[in-house]
Amino acid sequence: MHSKKLLSLVILTFFTHAICHLGIAQTTARNDKDAPRIINIVNFIRQTDYRVKDADRLLFETVAAQIKLVDQYKFPATFLFQYDALINPKYQDLMKSQLPDNCEIGAWWEITQPHVEAAGIKWRGEHSWVSHANIAFTTGYSPEEREKLVDVYMEKFKEIYGQYPKSVGSWFIDSHSLAYMYEKYGILASCNCKDQVGTDGYTLWGGYWNQAYYPSRLNAYMPAQTEAQQIPVPIFRMLGSDPIYQYDTGLGNSRQGVISLEPVYPESGMDKRWVENFLESIVNQPCLAFNYAQAGQENSFTWDGMKKGLLMQFPLFDSLAKAGKIRIETLANSGTWFKKKFPVTPPTAVTTLQDLRNEGRKSVWFNSRYYRSNLLWEKEGFRFRDLHLFDEKFESSYLKKAGTDGQFFYYALPLVDGFNWSTKEDRAGLYILKVGRKGEKTRVQLQSPIVKEKGKNVLEIQSSDEEGNRFTIVFHEDHFKVSCKPKKKDFRWLLELQAPATAKLSFQSTADRQVKAVFHDFSYGLSCKKGTVQQSGNLQNATFRMLPSEQQIVVDCTNSLTR
């Protein structure tokens, strides 16, 4: 017995040293009740869709099949209704007779002709439902009209089901409507679309990248920094974005494609290898407070479109749930848990160290109520691909008036925008540069990150270059730190934002360890608490560089310049 134990120890030691020697990415993550992995199955329901032949029948049959599937696995699920489907007696009968007791009925906040006319507003669409942002979403209505739309829906829902809905979801709900739903009708949770540029005419870019956040009262896309200025309704991010590849899809074009958990997409949500790889990131990798993904599908894709993907995904969810790896629950239950657990938006992370395409990419996302950042490793190098600040004072342009455009646009405050500032040939990013003896600069290629949770709110990433210089990046709630343990004493390095000359950057000046910028007439910036800042580039396309002090740079991300 003792000899077997000794042999096992020798083998374990050998493989541990082998992993370290080969530079294979490593992680340490908590996977317990303090950092749960949560799956919401959310199916949102339209009565009709002019793009689908025989839509009313096919969409209804889709919902009936979805109910049978969640009942087969005894999964709690959330079904969100547009007003046109809400008032349809067929759907009412289906829900009352077939929906399992552990499931939830809520509101899907796309605006339809019956909804608008019930509120005494003139319908402007060419069909009874359209996808144009200024018609299908509350951003296209005045604040007074938004309240009428809420009142009509809530009273009709209560008339049918005996209570107000607890969950309200949409590709996007404006802050005025969301606050009104909470204050008058007591909603517990909401959900909105993943980050995307131009997809279906909707742009949401730079926000809290995954999991959930409390929105600012001035801007439902912007996480609030204080309890006083937040709407106390957590918004969960939908659709399960690919943590590596979604960000850059469509680069160089005006709109992005979709690489997500949605079961209708053959190369992602319908692909078992992709889904397993995605769930590995959500379930087993470092995430800090919790990790999250939304499964399910809108019924416009029909059962034929989603059946293959759902029938593949549900057994995976079932196995993980039975193993205690994930919690499957309704959106309202997730919202209730979130509010009990977090008085303000918590720091979270999404860690993806396996590249399904075998192209050498790895990604770490960090979110807090102050900022988000993304680190990307590629065969050709490493960069901060994304860094956006959050400020609850940044007011949405739709807060007090209706948008008239067929699209809507929501942004956070960019300091590094690896999508909008890049071209296919030249990728914008905050790069670590090695400084030679004559001042020449070359990009540092970091390898094989080790990602660790350092307590509940701190994420640490260690990664070395080919020469053995070890860099450590530590994300805290309100700041991040980049430090180096050099192999040789004369090693010099810095951080520099590099972007194509064609990029439309927002920087104004660098002074007193500060980087100052203006975006949509809003002033913001960051401060170096340790290290110095210099301007880089010309006045027309100014970027910045940060130089370390004692091998360390500490960056304040609280937008303290404007506080």
Coordinates of C-alpha atoms in Angstrom, one line a residue:
M1 CA 0.0 0.0 0.0
H2 CA 2.8 2.4 0.9
S3 CA 4.7 1.7 -2.3
K4 CA 1.6 2.4 -4.4
K5 CA 1.1 5.8 -2.6
L6 CA 4.8 6.6 -3.2
L7 CA 4.5 5.7 -6.9
S8 CA 1.4 7.8 -7.2
L9 CA 3.2 10.8 -5.6
V10 CA 6.1 10.4 -8.0
I11 CA 3.8 10.3 -11.0
L12 CA 1.9 13.3 -9.8
T13 CA 5.1 15.2 -9.1
F14 CA 6.4 14.3 -12.6
F15 CA 3.3 15.6 -14.4
T16 CA 3.2 18.8 -12.2
H17 CA 6.7 19.6 -13.3
A18 CA 5.9 18.7 -16.8
I19 CA 3.0 21.1 -16.9
C20 CA 5.1 23.9 -15.5
H21 CA 8.0 23.2 -17.9
L22 CA 5.8 23.0 -21.0
G23 CA 4.0 26.3 -20.0
I24 CA 0.5 24.8 -20.2
A25 CA -2.1 27.3 -19.0
Q26 CA -3.2 26.8 -15.5
T27 CA -6.0 28.1 -13.3
T28 CA -7.2 28.0 -9.8
A29 CA -10.9 28.6 -9.2
R30 CA -13.4 28.3 -6.5
N31 CA -16.3 26.1 -7.4
D32 CA -18.6 26.2 -4.4
K33 CA -21.7 27.9 -3.1
D34 CA -19.8 31.2 -2.8
A35 CA -19.2 31.3 -6.5
P36 CA -22.1 29.4 -8.2
R37 CA -22.4 28.8 -11.9
I38 CA -25.9 29.7 -12.9
I39 CA -27.8 28.8 -16.1
N40 CA -31.1 30.5 -17.0
I41 CA -33.2 28.8 -19.7
V42 CA -35.0 31.8 -21.2
N43 CA -37.4 31.3 -24.1
F44 CA -39.0 34.5 -25.4
I45 CA -42.2 34.4 -27.3
R46 CA -43.7 36.3 -30.2
Q47 CA -47.2 35.8 -31.5
T48 CA -46.2 36.3 -35.1
D49 CA -43.2 37.1 -37.4
Y50 CA -43.7 38.5 -40.9
R51 CA -40.3 36.9 -41.9
V52 CA -41.6 33.3 -41.3
K53 CA -44.2 31.6 -43.5
D54 CA -47.2 30.3 -41.5
A55 CA -45.6 32.0 -38.5
D56 CA -48.5 31.9 -36.0
R57 CA -48.8 28.1 -36.2
L58 CA -45.0 27.4 -36.2
L59 CA -44.2 29.8 -33.4
F60 CA -46.9 28.3 -31.2
E61 CA -45.8 24.8 -31.9
T62 CA -42.2 25.8 -31.0
V63 CA -43.3 27.0 -27.5
A64 CA -45.3 23.8 -26.9
A65 CA -42.2 21.7 -27.8
Q66 CA -40.0 23.9 -25.6
I67 CA -42.3 23.2 -22.7
K68 CA -42.2 19.5 -23.3
L69 CA -38.4 19.5 -23.3
V70 CA -38.0 21.4 -20.0
D71 CA -40.6 19.2 -18.4
Q72 CA -38.8 16.1 -19.6
Y73 CA -35.7 17.2 -17.7
K74 CA -37.6 18.9 -14.9
F75 CA -35.7 22.1 -15.6
P76 CA -37.0 25.4 -14.2
A77 CA -37.3 27.7 -17.2
T78 CA -38.5 31.3 -17.9
F79 CA -41.0 32.0 -20.7
L80 CA -41.2 35.7 -21.6
F81 CA -44.2 37.0 -23.6
Q82 CA -44.6 39.8 -26.0
Y83 CA -47.9 41.5 -25.6
D84 CA -49.4 40.0 -28.8
A85 CA -48.6 36.5 -27.5
L86 CA -49.7 37.4 -23.9
I87 CA -53.2 38.2 -25.0
N88 CA -53.6 35.2 -27.3
P89 CA -56.0 32.7 -25.6
K90 CA -54.1 29.7 -27.2
Y91 CA -50.9 30.7 -25.3
Q92 CA -52.9 31.3 -22.1
D93 CA -54.4 27.8 -22.3
L94 CA -51.0 26.3 -23.1
M95 CA -49.3 28.0 -20.1
K96 CA -52.1 27.2 -17.6
S97 CA -52.4 23.6 -18.7
Q98 CA -48.9 22.5 -19.7
L99 CA -46.3 24.7 -18.0
P100 CA -44.6 22.9 -15.1
D101 CA -44.9 24.6 -11.7
N102 CA -41.2 25.2 -11.4
C103 CA -41.2 27.4 -14.5
E104 CA -41.8 31.2 -14.7
I105 CA -43.9 33.4 -17.0
G106 CA -42.6 36.9 -17.5
A107 CA -42.5 39.8 -20.0
W108 CA -40.6 40.1 -23.3
W109 CA -40.3 43.8 -24.0
E110 CA -40.5 44.2 -27.7
I111 CA -43.4 46.5 -28.6
T112 CA -46.1 45.3 -31.0
Q113 CA -49.1 46.9 -32.7
P114 CA -51.7 45.5 -30.2
H115 CA -49.6 46.7 -27.3
V116 CA -49.2 50.2 -28.7
E117 CA -52.9 50.6 -29.6
A118 CA -54.0 49.3 -26.2
A119 CA -51.9 52.2 -24.7
G120 CA -53.6 54.7 -27.0
I121 CA -50.5 55.3 -29.1
K122 CA -50.4 55.3 -32.9
W123 CA -48.6 52.3 -34.5
R124 CA -45.9 53.2 -37.0
G125 CA -44.8 49.8 -38.3
E126 CA -45.6 48.2 -41.6
H127 CA -46.4 44.9 -39.9
S128 CA -47.9 44.1 -36.5
W129 CA -44.3 43.4 -35.2
V130 CA -41.1 44.9 -36.7
S131 CA -37.5 44.9 -35.5
H132 CA -36.8 48.7 -36.1
A133 CA -35.3 50.1 -32.9
N134 CA -37.5 53.2 -32.9
I135 CA -40.7 51.1 -33.1
A136 CA -39.9 47.7 -31.4
F137 CA -38.2 49.1 -28.3
T138 CA -39.0 51.7 -25.7
T139 CA -36.1 53.9 -26.9
G140 CA -38.4 55.0 -29.7
Y141 CA -41.1 56.3 -27.4
S142 CA -41.3 59.3 -25.1
P143 CA -41.0 58.7 -21.3
E144 CA -44.8 59.3 -20.9
E145 CA -45.5 56.8 -23.6
R146 CA -43.2 54.3 -22.0
E147 CA -45.1 54.4 -18.8
K148 CA -48.4 53.9 -20.6
L149 CA -46.9 50.8 -22.3
V150 CA -45.8 49.4 -19.0
D151 CA -49.1 50.0 -17.3
V152 CA -51.1 48.4 -20.1
Y153 CA -48.9 45.3 -20.1
M154 CA -48.8 44.9 -16.4
E155 CA -52.5 45.1 -15.9
K156 CA -53.2 42.7 -18.7
F157 CA -50.7 40.2 -17.3
K158 CA -52.2 40.4 -13.8
E159 CA -55.7 40.0 -15.3
I160 CA -54.6 36.7 -17.0
Y161 CA -52.2 35.3 -14.4
G162 CA -53.2 36.9 -11.1
Q163 CA -50.0 38.7 -10.4
Y164 CA -47.4 41.0 -12.0
P165 CA -44.4 39.5 -13.8
K166 CA -41.2 39.3 -11.8
S167 CA -38.9 39.2 -14.9
V168 CA -38.8 41.4 -17.9
G169 CA -36.3 40.9 -20.7
S170 CA -35.5 42.5 -24.0
W171 CA -32.6 43.1 -26.4
F172 CA -32.6 46.4 -24.4
I173 CA -34.9 48.3 -22.0
D174 CA -34.2 51.9 -21.3
S175 CA -33.6 53.1 -17.7
H176 CA -36.8 55.1 -17.4
S177 CA -39.0 52.1 -18.2
L178 CA -36.9 49.8 -16.0
A179 CA -37.1 52.1 -13.0
Y180 CA -40.8 52.5 -13.5
M181 CA -41.3 48.7 -13.7
Y182 CA -39.4 48.3 -10.4
E183 CA -40.9 51.2 -8.5
K184 CA -44.6 50.6 -9.5
Y185 CA -44.7 46.8 -10.2
G186 CA -41.8 45.4 -8.2
I187 CA -39.9 43.5 -10.9
L188 CA -37.0 41.4 -9.6
A189 CA -34.8 40.8 -12.6
S190 CA -34.2 41.8 -16.2
C191 CA -32.0 40.6 -19.1
N192 CA -30.6 42.3 -22.2
C193 CA -28.6 41.4 -25.3
K194 CA -24.9 40.5 -25.3
D195 CA -22.4 43.1 -26.6
Q196 CA -22.6 43.5 -30.3
V197 CA -22.1 46.1 -33.0
G198 CA -24.8 46.7 -35.6
T199 CA -26.3 43.2 -35.4
D200 CA -30.0 43.5 -36.3
G201 CA -29.4 47.2 -36.1
Y202 CA -28.7 47.2 -32.4
T203 CA -25.3 48.3 -30.9
L204 CA -24.4 47.6 -27.3
W205 CA -20.7 48.0 -26.8
G206 CA -18.2 48.4 -23.9
G207 CA -20.6 47.4 -21.0
Y208 CA -20.4 44.8 -18.2
W209 CA -19.4 41.9 -20.4
N210 CA -21.2 38.9 -18.9
Q211 CA -23.0 37.8 -15.7
A212 CA -25.1 40.7 -14.3
Y213 CA -25.0 44.3 -13.1
Y214 CA -27.1 47.0 -11.5
P215 CA -27.8 49.8 -14.0
S216 CA -27.4 53.5 -13.6
R217 CA -30.7 55.5 -13.3
L218 CA -29.4 57.6 -16.2
N219 CA -28.4 54.8 -18.5
A220 CA -29.5 51.2 -18.3
Y221 CA -26.4 50.0 -20.2
M222 CA -24.0 51.6 -17.7
P223 CA -23.3 49.9 -14.4
A224 CA -23.8 52.2 -11.4
Q225 CA -21.0 52.8 -8.9
T226 CA -23.2 53.7 -6.0
E227 CA -26.4 52.3 -4.4
A228 CA -28.0 55.7 -4.5
Q229 CA -27.8 55.9 -8.3
Q230 CA -28.5 52.3 -9.3
I231 CA -31.8 50.8 -10.2
P232 CA -32.0 47.8 -7.8
V233 CA -32.9 45.4 -10.6
P234 CA -30.0 43.1 -11.8
I235 CA -29.7 42.9 -15.5
F236 CA -28.3 39.6 -16.8
R237 CA -26.4 39.5 -20.1
M238 CA -28.0 37.1 -22.6
L239 CA -27.0 34.7 -25.3
G240 CA -23.7 33.3 -24.1
S241 CA -21.0 35.0 -26.2
D242 CA -17.9 33.2 -27.3
P243 CA -15.3 34.7 -24.9
I244 CA -12.5 34.6 -27.6
Y245 CA -14.1 35.0 -31.0
Q246 CA -17.4 37.0 -30.7
Y247 CA -15.5 40.2 -30.0
D248 CA -13.7 40.3 -33.3
T249 CA -16.3 38.8 -35.6
G250 CA -17.2 41.2 -38.4
L251 CA -14.0 43.2 -37.9
G252 CA -13.8 45.8 -40.6
N253 CA -17.5 45.8 -41.3
S254 CA -20.4 47.8 -39.8
R255 CA -22.0 44.9 -38.2
Q256 CA -21.0 41.7 -36.3
G257 CA -22.1 38.1 -36.7
V258 CA -23.1 35.9 -33.9
I259 CA -21.0 33.2 -32.1
S260 CA -23.1 32.3 -29.1
L261 CA -24.8 29.6 -27.1
E262 CA -28.0 30.1 -29.1
P263 CA -28.9 26.5 -30.4
V264 CA -29.6 27.7 -34.0
Y265 CA -26.0 28.5 -34.9
P266 CA -24.2 25.5 -36.5
E267 CA -20.7 26.6 -35.6
S268 CA -21.5 27.5 -31.9
G269 CA -24.7 26.7 -30.0
M270 CA -25.5 23.7 -32.3
D271 CA -21.9 22.4 -32.2
K272 CA -21.3 20.0 -29.3
R273 CA -17.6 20.6 -29.2
W274 CA -18.1 24.4 -29.0
V275 CA -20.8 24.1 -26.3
E276 CA -18.6 21.8 -24.2
N277 CA -15.7 24.2 -24.5
F278 CA -17.9 27.1 -23.6
L279 CA -19.3 25.3 -20.5
E280 CA -15.7 24.5 -19.5
S281 CA -15.1 28.3 -19.2
I282 CA -18.4 29.0 -17.4
V283 CA -18.2 26.0 -15.0
N284 CA -14.6 25.2 -14.2
Q285 CA -12.6 28.3 -14.7
P286 CA -12.0 31.3 -12.4
C287 CA -15.0 33.7 -12.3
L288 CA -14.8 35.5 -8.8
A289 CA -18.4 36.2 -7.6
F290 CA -20.3 33.8 -9.9
N291 CA -20.5 32.8 -13.5
Y292 CA -23.6 32.8 -15.8
A293 CA -25.0 31.8 -19.1
Q294 CA -28.5 32.1 -20.7
A295 CA -29.7 29.2 -22.7
G296 CA -32.9 28.9 -24.7
Q297 CA -34.1 30.6 -27.8
E298 CA -36.7 33.0 -29.3
N299 CA -39.5 31.1 -31.0
S300 CA -39.1 33.0 -34.3
F301 CA -36.4 30.5 -35.2
T302 CA -39.0 27.7 -35.0
W303 CA -38.6 24.2 -33.5
D304 CA -37.0 22.8 -36.7
G305 CA -34.3 25.5 -36.4
M306 CA -33.5 25.0 -32.7
K307 CA -34.4 21.3 -32.0
K308 CA -31.0 19.8 -32.9
G309 CA -29.1 22.3 -30.7
L310 CA -31.4 22.1 -27.7
L311 CA -31.5 18.3 -27.7
M312 CA -27.7 18.3 -27.6
Q313 CA -27.4 21.0 -24.9
F314 CA -30.0 19.8 -22.4
P315 CA -28.2 16.5 -21.5
L316 CA -25.0 18.5 -20.9
F317 CA -26.9 20.8 -18.6
D318 CA -28.5 17.8 -16.9
S319 CA -25.2 16.1 -16.2
L320 CA -23.6 19.3 -14.8
A321 CA -26.6 19.9 -12.6
K322 CA -26.7 16.4 -11.2
A323 CA -22.9 16.7 -10.5
G324 CA -23.6 19.9 -8.5
K325 CA -21.6 22.0 -11.0
I326 CA -24.4 24.3 -12.1
R327 CA -27.6 25.8 -10.8
I328 CA -30.5 25.8 -13.3
E329 CA -33.1 28.3 -12.2
T330 CA -35.6 30.9 -13.3
L331 CA -34.5 34.5 -14.1
A332 CA -36.6 35.7 -11.1
N333 CA -34.9 33.3 -8.7
S334 CA -31.5 34.4 -10.0
G335 CA -32.5 38.1 -9.5
T336 CA -33.6 37.4 -6.0
W337 CA -30.3 35.6 -5.2
F338 CA -28.3 38.4 -6.7
K339 CA -30.1 41.1 -4.7
K340 CA -29.6 39.3 -1.4
K341 CA -25.9 38.6 -2.2
F342 CA -24.7 41.9 -3.7
P343 CA -25.6 45.4 -2.6
V344 CA -23.7 46.8 -5.6
T345 CA -22.4 45.2 -8.8
P346 CA -19.7 42.6 -7.9
P347 CA -16.4 42.0 -9.7
T348 CA -16.6 38.9 -12.0
A349 CA -14.5 37.2 -14.6
V350 CA -14.7 34.8 -17.6
T351 CA -11.6 32.8 -18.2
T352 CA -11.1 30.8 -21.5
L353 CA -7.8 29.1 -21.9
Q354 CA -8.7 26.4 -24.4
D355 CA -9.0 27.5 -28.1
L356 CA -11.3 25.2 -30.0
R357 CA -9.9 26.4 -33.3
N358 CA -6.3 25.6 -32.2
E359 CA -5.1 29.0 -33.1
G360 CA -3.3 29.7 -29.9
R361 CA -5.7 32.2 -28.4
K362 CA -6.7 32.6 -24.8
S363 CA -8.9 35.2 -23.2
V364 CA -9.6 36.6 -19.7
W365 CA -12.5 39.0 -19.1
F366 CA -12.7 41.1 -15.9
N367 CA -15.8 43.2 -14.9
S368 CA -16.5 45.4 -12.0
R369 CA -18.8 48.4 -11.3
Y370 CA -16.0 50.7 -12.4
Y371 CA -14.5 49.1 -15.6
R372 CA -14.1 46.1 -17.8
S373 CA -11.0 44.7 -19.4
N374 CA -10.1 41.9 -21.7
L375 CA -6.7 40.2 -22.1
L376 CA -6.0 38.3 -25.2
W377 CA -3.1 35.9 -26.0
E378 CA -2.4 35.0 -29.6
K379 CA 0.4 33.1 -31.4
E380 CA 1.7 36.5 -32.6
G381 CA 1.5 38.3 -29.2
F382 CA -0.4 39.6 -26.2
R383 CA -2.5 42.7 -25.6
F384 CA -5.1 44.3 -23.5
R385 CA -7.8 44.0 -26.3
D386 CA -10.4 46.0 -24.4
L387 CA -10.6 48.5 -21.5
H388 CA -13.8 50.5 -20.9
L389 CA -14.7 52.7 -17.9
F390 CA -18.1 52.9 -16.4
D391 CA -19.6 56.1 -15.0
E392 CA -23.2 56.4 -13.6
K393 CA -23.3 60.1 -14.7
F394 CA -22.9 59.2 -18.4
E395 CA -26.5 59.8 -19.5
S396 CA -28.2 57.9 -22.3
S397 CA -29.3 60.0 -25.2
Y398 CA -32.7 58.2 -25.0
L399 CA -33.3 59.0 -21.3
K400 CA -35.6 61.9 -21.8
K401 CA -36.6 61.7 -25.5
A402 CA -37.5 59.2 -28.1
G403 CA -34.9 58.0 -30.6
T404 CA -36.0 58.4 -34.2
D405 CA -33.4 56.1 -35.8
G406 CA -34.1 52.5 -36.9
Q407 CA -31.1 51.5 -34.8
F408 CA -30.1 52.2 -31.2
F409 CA -26.7 52.8 -29.8
Y410 CA -25.4 52.3 -26.2
Y411 CA -21.8 52.6 -25.3
A412 CA -19.5 52.8 -22.3
L413 CA -16.3 55.0 -22.1
P414 CA -13.5 53.6 -24.3
L415 CA -9.8 53.6 -23.3
V416 CA -8.9 50.5 -25.4
D417 CA -11.4 49.4 -28.1
G418 CA -10.0 46.5 -30.0
F419 CA -12.9 46.3 -32.3
N420 CA -13.9 49.8 -33.3
W421 CA -10.3 51.0 -33.4
S422 CA -8.9 48.1 -35.4
T423 CA -8.6 47.0 -39.0
K424 CA -8.2 43.4 -40.2
E425 CA -4.5 44.1 -40.7
D426 CA -3.8 46.2 -37.6
R427 CA -5.2 45.4 -34.2
A428 CA -5.6 48.2 -31.6
G429 CA -4.6 47.3 -28.1
L430 CA -2.6 48.2 -25.0
Y431 CA 0.7 46.3 -25.6
I432 CA 3.6 45.5 -23.3
L433 CA 6.7 46.8 -25.1
K434 CA 10.3 45.9 -24.4
V435 CA 12.6 48.9 -24.6
G436 CA 16.0 48.3 -26.0
R437 CA 19.3 50.1 -25.2
K438 CA 18.8 52.6 -28.0
G439 CA 15.2 53.2 -27.1
E440 CA 13.8 50.9 -29.8
K441 CA 10.5 49.2 -28.8
T442 CA 9.3 45.7 -29.6
R443 CA 6.1 43.9 -28.5
V444 CA 6.4 41.4 -25.7
Q445 CA 4.9 38.0 -26.4
L446 CA 3.5 36.5 -23.2
Q447 CA 2.8 32.9 -23.0
S448 CA 0.7 30.3 -21.1
P449 CA -1.1 32.4 -18.4
I450 CA -1.8 31.1 -14.9
V451 CA -5.0 32.6 -13.6
K452 CA -5.8 32.7 -9.9
E453 CA -8.7 34.0 -7.8
K454 CA -7.0 35.9 -4.9
G455 CA -10.1 36.1 -2.7
K456 CA -13.6 37.1 -3.7
N457 CA -12.8 40.3 -5.7
V458 CA -9.3 40.0 -7.0
L459 CA -8.1 38.2 -10.1
E460 CA -4.4 37.5 -10.7
I461 CA -2.8 36.5 -14.0
Q462 CA 0.8 35.5 -14.4
S463 CA 2.5 35.1 -17.8
S464 CA 6.1 35.0 -18.9
D465 CA 7.8 36.0 -22.1
E466 CA 10.3 33.9 -24.1
E467 CA 13.2 35.3 -22.1
G468 CA 11.7 34.4 -18.8
N469 CA 10.6 37.8 -17.7
R470 CA 7.5 37.2 -15.6
F471 CA 4.6 39.6 -15.8
T472 CA 1.8 39.7 -13.3
I473 CA -1.5 41.5 -14.0
V474 CA -3.9 41.9 -11.0
F475 CA -7.4 43.1 -11.4
H476 CA -9.0 44.8 -8.4
E477 CA -12.5 46.2 -8.2
D478 CA -11.4 49.8 -8.8
H479 CA -7.9 49.5 -10.3
F480 CA -5.5 47.1 -11.9
K481 CA -1.8 46.5 -11.6
V482 CA 0.9 45.4 -14.0
S483 CA 4.2 44.4 -12.6
C484 CA 7.3 42.5 -13.9
K485 CA 9.9 40.3 -12.3
P486 CA 12.7 40.6 -14.9
K487 CA 15.2 37.9 -15.7
K488 CA 17.9 40.5 -16.0
K489 CA 18.3 43.8 -14.1
D490 CA 18.6 45.9 -17.2
F491 CA 15.3 44.8 -18.7
R492 CA 13.0 47.8 -19.5
W493 CA 9.4 47.8 -20.5
L494 CA 6.3 49.9 -20.7
L495 CA 2.6 49.8 -21.7
E496 CA 1.5 51.6 -24.9
L497 CA -1.8 52.0 -26.7
Q498 CA -1.2 51.3 -30.3
A499 CA -3.9 51.8 -33.0
P500 CA -4.1 52.2 -36.7
A501 CA -3.8 55.8 -38.0
T502 CA -7.4 55.6 -39.2
A503 CA -8.8 55.0 -35.7
K504 CA -11.1 57.6 -34.3
L505 CA -9.6 57.9 -30.8
S506 CA -11.0 60.0 -28.0
F507 CA -7.9 61.1 -26.1
Q508 CA -7.3 64.8 -25.4
S509 CA -4.2 65.0 -23.3
T510 CA -1.8 63.3 -20.9
A511 CA -0.5 65.2 -17.9
D512 CA 0.1 64.7 -14.1
R513 CA -0.1 60.9 -14.5
Q514 CA -3.5 61.2 -16.1
V515 CA -5.0 60.3 -19.5
K516 CA -7.9 62.5 -20.4
A517 CA -10.5 61.8 -23.0
V518 CA -13.9 62.9 -24.3
F519 CA -16.5 60.6 -25.7
H520 CA -20.0 61.8 -26.8
D521 CA -19.3 65.1 -25.1
F522 CA -18.5 63.3 -21.8
S523 CA -15.1 63.8 -20.1
Y524 CA -13.4 60.9 -18.5
G525 CA -10.0 59.3 -18.0
L526 CA -7.7 57.3 -15.9
S527 CA -4.9 58.0 -13.5
C528 CA -1.6 56.2 -12.8
K529 CA -1.2 55.7 -9.1
K530 CA 2.2 54.2 -9.7
G531 CA 4.2 54.9 -12.8
T532 CA 4.1 57.8 -15.2
V533 CA 2.1 58.7 -18.4
Q534 CA 3.4 60.1 -21.7
Q535 CA 1.6 61.0 -24.9
S536 CA 2.3 58.8 -27.8
G537 CA 1.5 59.6 -31.4
N538 CA 0.6 62.9 -33.0
L539 CA -2.1 65.5 -32.0
Q540 CA -4.5 64.2 -34.6
N541 CA -4.3 60.6 -33.4
A542 CA -2.8 60.8 -29.9
T543 CA -2.4 57.7 -27.8
F544 CA -0.6 57.1 -24.6
R545 CA 2.1 55.1 -22.9
M546 CA 2.6 54.2 -19.2
L547 CA 6.1 53.8 -17.8
P548 CA 6.6 51.7 -14.7
S549 CA 8.1 52.8 -11.4
E550 CA 10.0 50.0 -9.6
Q551 CA 8.8 47.5 -12.2
Q552 CA 5.2 48.4 -11.5
I553 CA 2.2 50.3 -13.0
V554 CA -1.0 50.8 -11.0
V555 CA -4.0 52.2 -12.9
D556 CA -7.0 53.8 -11.2
C557 CA -10.2 53.0 -13.1
T558 CA -12.7 54.9 -11.0
N559 CA -12.8 57.9 -13.4
S560 CA -11.6 60.0 -10.5
L561 CA -10.8 62.8 -12.9
T562 CA -14.4 63.8 -13.0
R563 CA -15.3 63.0 -9.3

